[in-house]
Coordinates of C-alpha atoms and ligand atoms in Angstrom, one line a residue:
X1 CA 53.8 69.1 33.1
X2 CA 54.6 73.2 34.3
X3 CA 58.0 74.7 32.7
X4 CA 59.4 73.7 36.6
X5 CA 58.6 69.6 36.0
X6 CA 59.5 69.7 32.6
X7 CA 62.8 71.2 33.4
X8 CA 63.6 69.0 36.6
X9 CA 62.3 65.5 34.5
X10 CA 64.8 66.1 31.9
X11 CA 67.9 66.9 34.8
X12 CA 66.6 64.2 36.4
X13 CA 66.4 61.7 33.1
X14 CA 70.6 62.1 32.4
X15 CA 71.5 62.3 35.8
X16 CA 69.7 58.2 34.9
X17 CA 71.2 58.8 32.1
X18 CA 74.9 59.3 33.5
X19 CA 74.2 56.5 35.5
X20 CA 73.0 54.3 33.4
X21 CA 76.4 55.3 30.5
X22 CA 79.1 54.5 34.0
X23 CA 77.9 51.4 34.6
X24 CA 77.7 49.8 30.3
X25 CA 80.8 51.5 31.0
X26 CA 82.4 49.4 33.3
X27 CA 81.0 46.6 32.2
X28 CA 82.4 46.7 29.0
X29 CA 85.9 48.5 30.2
X30 CA 85.7 45.1 32.5
X31 CA 85.7 42.1 30.0
X32 CA 89.0 43.0 29.0
X33 CA 90.4 43.8 32.8
X34 CA 92.4 40.9 33.7
X35 CA 94.3 40.2 30.2
X36 CA 95.3 43.4 30.4
X37 CA 96.2 43.4 33.8
X38 CA 94.3 45.8 35.9
X39 CA 93.3 43.8 38.6
X40 CA 95.6 44.0 41.9
X41 CA 95.1 41.3 45.4
X42 CA 95.1 43.2 48.1
X43 CA 95.5 41.1 51.4
X44 CA 94.0 42.7 54.7
X45 CA 95.9 40.7 58.0
X46 CA 94.0 38.1 59.7
X47 CA 93.8 38.6 63.3
X48 CA 93.8 35.8 66.1
X49 CA 91.7 38.1 69.2
X50 CA 94.0 36.6 72.4
X51 CA 97.7 36.4 71.2
X52 CA 97.9 39.9 68.3
X53 CA 98.9 37.0 65.6
X54 CA 98.9 37.1 62.4
X55 CA 96.6 34.5 61.4
X56 CA 96.3 35.1 57.0
X57 CA 94.3 37.3 55.4
X58 CA 91.3 38.0 53.2
X59 CA 91.7 39.0 49.7
X60 CA 90.3 42.2 48.5
X61 CA 90.1 42.7 44.6
X62 CA 91.1 46.3 43.2
X63 CA 90.5 47.4 39.5
X64 CA 93.1 50.1 37.8
X65 CA 90.5 50.6 34.8
X66 CA 92.7 51.6 32.0
X67 CA 90.1 54.0 30.6
X68 CA 88.3 55.2 33.9
X69 CA 90.5 54.3 36.3
X70 CA 89.6 53.8 39.8
X71 CA 87.3 52.0 40.6
X72 CA 86.1 50.3 43.6
X73 CA 84.9 46.9 44.6
X74 CA 81.2 48.1 45.8
X75 CA 80.9 49.7 43.0
X76 CA 82.7 46.7 39.8
X77 CA 81.5 43.0 41.8
X78 CA 77.8 43.8 41.1
X79 CA 77.5 44.9 37.5
X80 CA 80.6 42.4 36.9
X81 CA 78.1 39.5 38.6
X82 CA 75.3 41.3 36.5
X83 CA 77.3 41.1 33.1
X84 CA 78.3 37.5 34.0
X85 CA 82.1 39.0 34.0
X86 CA 82.3 37.6 38.1
X87 CA 83.9 34.0 37.0
X88 CA 86.5 34.8 35.6
X89 CA 87.0 37.9 38.2
X90 CA 86.9 34.5 40.8
X91 CA 88.5 32.7 38.6
X92 CA 91.4 34.9 38.8
X93 CA 91.2 34.9 42.2
X94 CA 90.6 31.7 43.2
X95 CA 94.1 31.2 41.1
X96 CA 96.6 34.2 42.7
X97 CA 95.4 32.7 46.1
X98 CA 96.9 29.2 45.1
X99 CA 99.6 30.6 44.0
X100 CA 100.5 33.0 47.3
X101 CA 99.4 29.7 49.6
X102 CA 101.8 27.7 46.8
X103 CA 105.1 29.7 48.3
X104 CA 104.2 30.3 50.8
X105 CA 103.5 26.4 51.9
X106 CA 107.2 26.0 50.2
X107 CA 108.2 28.3 52.6
X108 CA 107.1 26.4 55.2
X109 CA 104.9 29.2 56.4
X110 CA 101.7 28.8 57.8
X111 CA 98.9 31.2 56.7
X112 CA 95.5 31.2 55.1
X113 CA 94.1 33.1 53.3
X114 CA 90.1 33.8 52.7
X115 CA 88.6 34.9 49.0
X116 CA 85.0 36.3 48.9
X117 CA 83.0 34.3 46.1
X118 CA 79.7 35.3 44.7
X119 CA 75.7 34.0 44.0
X120 CA 76.8 33.6 40.7
X121 CA 80.2 31.5 41.1
X122 CA 78.4 29.8 44.6
X123 CA 75.5 28.5 41.6
X124 CA 77.7 28.0 38.7
X125 CA 79.5 24.8 37.8
X126 CA 83.1 26.2 36.8
X127 CA 83.7 26.5 40.2
X128 CA 83.8 22.7 42.0
X129 CA 85.3 22.1 38.2
X130 CA 87.7 24.9 38.8
X131 CA 88.9 24.0 42.4
X132 CA 89.2 20.5 41.6
X133 CA 91.7 21.3 39.1
X134 CA 93.5 23.9 41.8
X135 CA 94.3 21.1 44.0
X136 CA 95.4 18.0 41.8
X137 CA 98.2 20.7 41.4
X138 CA 98.5 22.0 45.6
X139 CA 97.1 19.9 47.3
X140 CA 97.0 21.5 50.5
X141 CA 95.3 23.8 48.9
X142 CA 90.9 23.6 50.7
X143 CA 92.6 23.6 54.6
X144 CA 94.6 26.9 53.9
X145 CA 91.4 28.3 52.0
X146 CA 88.2 30.4 53.3
X147 CA 85.2 30.6 51.4
X148 CA 83.3 33.7 51.9
X149 CA 79.7 34.0 51.2
X150 CA 77.4 36.2 52.0
X151 CA 74.0 35.0 53.5
X152 CA 71.8 36.6 50.6
X153 CA 73.9 34.5 48.7
X154 CA 72.8 31.7 49.6
X155 CA 69.2 32.6 50.1
X156 CA 69.1 33.4 46.0
X157 CA 68.2 29.7 46.1
X158 CA 69.0 28.0 48.8
X159 CA 68.4 23.8 47.3
X160 CA 71.4 25.2 45.2
X161 CA 73.1 27.2 47.2
X162 CA 73.5 23.8 50.0
X163 CA 73.9 21.6 47.9
X164 CA 76.8 23.3 46.9
X165 CA 78.4 24.4 49.5
X166 CA 78.5 20.2 50.7
X167 CA 80.2 19.8 47.3
X168 CA 82.6 22.0 48.4
X169 CA 83.0 21.1 51.7
X170 CA 83.0 17.9 50.5
X171 CA 86.7 18.9 48.9
X172 CA 88.1 19.6 51.8
X173 CA 86.9 23.7 51.8
X174 CA 85.7 25.5 54.9
X175 CA 82.9 28.0 54.3
X176 CA 82.6 31.3 56.2
X177 CA 79.2 33.5 56.3
X178 CA 80.3 36.2 55.6
X179 CA 78.5 40.6 57.2
X180 CA 76.7 38.1 59.4
X181 CA 73.6 40.3 61.0
X182 CA 73.0 41.8 58.1
X183 CA 70.6 39.6 56.5
X184 CA 66.9 38.8 57.7
X185 CA 68.9 34.9 59.2
X186 CA 68.9 33.5 62.0
X187 CA 71.4 31.7 63.5
X188 CA 69.4 29.2 63.8
X189 CA 69.2 29.0 60.2
X190 CA 72.1 29.3 59.6
X191 CA 72.7 26.3 61.3
X192 CA 71.9 24.0 58.8
X193 CA 74.8 25.3 56.6
X194 CA 77.9 23.2 56.5
X195 CA 79.7 26.1 57.8
X196 CA 82.6 26.9 59.6
X197 CA 83.1 31.0 60.7
X198 CA 81.1 33.2 61.0
X199 CA 82.5 36.9 60.2
X200 CA 80.4 39.4 62.3
X201 CA 79.5 42.2 59.8
X202 CA 81.2 45.6 61.2
X203 CA 78.2 47.5 61.8
X204 CA 78.0 45.9 65.2
X205 CA 82.0 45.8 65.8
X206 CA 82.7 49.7 65.1
X207 CA 80.8 50.9 67.9
X208 CA 81.8 48.4 70.7
X209 CA 84.3 50.8 72.4
X210 CA 81.3 53.2 73.4
X211 CA 78.4 52.0 75.8
X212 CA 75.1 50.7 73.2
X213 CA 73.3 47.9 71.4
X214 CA 75.9 46.2 69.7
X215 CA 77.3 45.0 72.3
X216 CA 74.9 42.1 74.0
X217 CA 74.4 41.4 70.2
X218 CA 77.3 41.0 69.7
X219 CA 78.1 39.0 72.6
X220 CA 75.1 36.4 72.5
X221 CA 76.2 35.7 68.2
X222 CA 79.7 35.0 69.4
X223 CA 78.2 32.7 73.0
X224 CA 75.4 31.0 69.5
X225 CA 78.6 30.6 67.1
X226 CA 80.7 29.0 69.5
X227 CA 77.5 26.4 70.8
X228 CA 77.1 25.8 68.1
X229 CA 81.1 24.7 66.8
X230 CA 81.6 27.6 64.4
X231 CA 84.5 29.9 65.2
X232 CA 83.9 33.5 64.9
X233 CA 85.1 36.7 62.9
X234 CA 84.5 40.2 63.6
X235 CA 85.3 42.4 60.6
X236 CA 86.1 46.1 61.6
X237 CA 87.5 46.5 64.5
X238 CA 88.9 50.6 64.2
X239 CA 90.8 51.1 67.5
X240 CA 92.6 49.3 70.2
X241 CA 89.2 49.4 72.6
X242 CA 86.7 47.0 70.1
X243 CA 89.6 44.4 70.6
X244 CA 89.9 44.0 74.1
X245 CA 86.0 44.1 74.8
X246 CA 86.3 41.1 71.3
X247 CA 88.9 39.7 74.1
X248 CA 87.2 39.2 76.6
X249 CA 84.2 37.8 75.4
X250 CA 86.7 35.7 73.0
X251 CA 86.2 35.8 70.0
X252 CA 88.4 34.0 68.2
X253 CA 90.1 36.7 64.8
X254 CA 89.4 40.5 64.0
X255 CA 90.0 41.9 61.1
X256 CA 90.3 45.2 60.8
X257 CA 91.9 49.0 59.9
X258 CA 93.3 49.0 63.8
X259 CA 95.8 46.2 63.0
X260 CA 95.7 47.4 58.9
X261 CA 93.4 48.1 55.6
X262 CA 93.7 46.1 53.0
X263 CA 98.0 46.0 51.5
X264 CA 99.6 45.3 48.4
X265 CA 101.1 42.0 48.5
X266 CA 104.9 43.2 49.5
X267 CA 103.2 45.3 52.2
X268 CA 101.7 42.1 53.7
X269 CA 104.7 40.4 53.6
X270 CA 106.2 43.7 56.3
X271 CA 103.5 43.8 58.1
X272 CA 104.0 40.0 58.6
X273 CA 107.8 40.3 59.3
X274 CA 106.8 43.5 61.4
X275 CA 104.6 41.1 63.4
X276 CA 105.5 37.7 63.7
X277 CA 108.0 38.1 66.5
X278 CA 105.2 38.5 68.6
Ligands
C2E1 P1 83.9 42.5 52.1 O1 83.6 41.0 52.2 O2 83.1 42.6 53.4 O3 84.6 43.2 52.7 C1 85.1 44.5 54.0 C2 85.5 45.6 52.9 O4 85.6 46.2 54.0 C3 86.6 45.6 52.1 O5 85.6 46.6 52.0 C4 87.5 46.3 53.5 O6 88.6 47.3 52.7 C5 86.7 46.9 54.5 N1 86.8 47.3 55.7 C6 88.4 46.4 56.7 N2 88.2 46.7 57.8 C7 87.6 48.2 56.9 C8 87.6 48.9 59.3 O7 88.5 48.6 59.6 N3 86.7 50.3 58.7 C9 86.0 50.2 57.6 N4 85.4 50.9 57.4 N5 85.8 49.0 56.5 C10 87.1 47.8 56.6 P2 86.2 46.5 49.9 O8 88.5 45.9 49.4 O9 86.6 47.5 49.4 O10 85.4 45.5 49.8 C11 83.9 46.2 49.4 C12 83.0 44.4 49.0 O11 83.9 44.2 47.7 C13 83.3 43.5 50.0 O12 83.3 43.6 51.5 C14 83.0 42.4 49.3 O13 81.5 42.4 49.8 C15 83.4 42.5 47.8 N6 84.6 42.1 47.1 C16 85.9 42.9 47.9 N7 87.1 41.8 46.8 C17 86.2 41.2 46.2 C18 85.9 40.0 45.3 O14 87.3 39.1 44.8 N8 85.5 38.9 45.1 C19 83.7 39.4 45.8 N9 83.0 38.4 45.1 N10 83.4 40.2 46.3 C20 84.4 41.0 47.0
CA2 CA1 84.8 39.2 53.1
CA3 CA1 82.4 41.5 55.5
CA4 CA1 80.7 43.0 52.9

């Protein structure tokens, strides 16, 4: 080994150590995140594509760690899955989302919320038990809560995942396939799943206003999904042109920065009050 190679190796290795240390710190700090009230929900409005009115929101998790500062979900969710902490996080998200839906219901506001479930959540026995408990307190819950799962979450253990999805469906929940188009399954394969909604990944939506192949992909996806009786949501709508294009394709619902970034709960209520009358 030359001197250069050696120093390169040391640098490379210490880079790895740093990454490794960061991961360990995140896993360690996540343990107290719920108890220490470091978590927050933000809500991204979901919009009726034809009318532009608000139909509900997607619930997204935010973590302001006392020790590490702000850590994004793309970084901590995979680690929470690995360490098992995800079960407690999802439990918290489910309870908080139920409280919100219940208070809106009592105010006579009909809004849906969508939450994200990971592979671990989908396969764990804790989830149906938790939902059964929440339904006892709030029987309307399954009609108002949409469960988003990715196709990769299903493909880890398709048999068990399908059985579990069927259990959740029997409880009355509707299920949505998230990030559609980024995995390897065809719509025909996904048809075996008890799902009601398909979310077209933002990678296909972001460039819809320009001339691109994405247009044909999205158009035919929406068409086929409708043939199969699924509702279609497009995520990542960033400008008005994309909205118009999706409208002409008869997409059902939209999400994206053009309408709103994910908002704290108070900000979402404000958004609602400003948009309800149209
Ligand atoms: P996702 O489920 O695909 O959520 C959509 C992500 O796209 C969100 O990022 C959202 O802020 C972002 N987004 C929304 N509109 C636009 C847009 O117009 N343009 C662009 N460029 N981005 C947009 P976020 O909040 O950082 O979440 C990232 C991922 O972390 C989520 O992807 C989801 O996989 C995961 N995640 C977030 N919260 C939870 C949770 O409570 N549980 C689980 N299991 N995963 C979560
Ligand atoms: Ca999602
Ligand atoms: Ca998504
Ligand atoms: Ca995603």
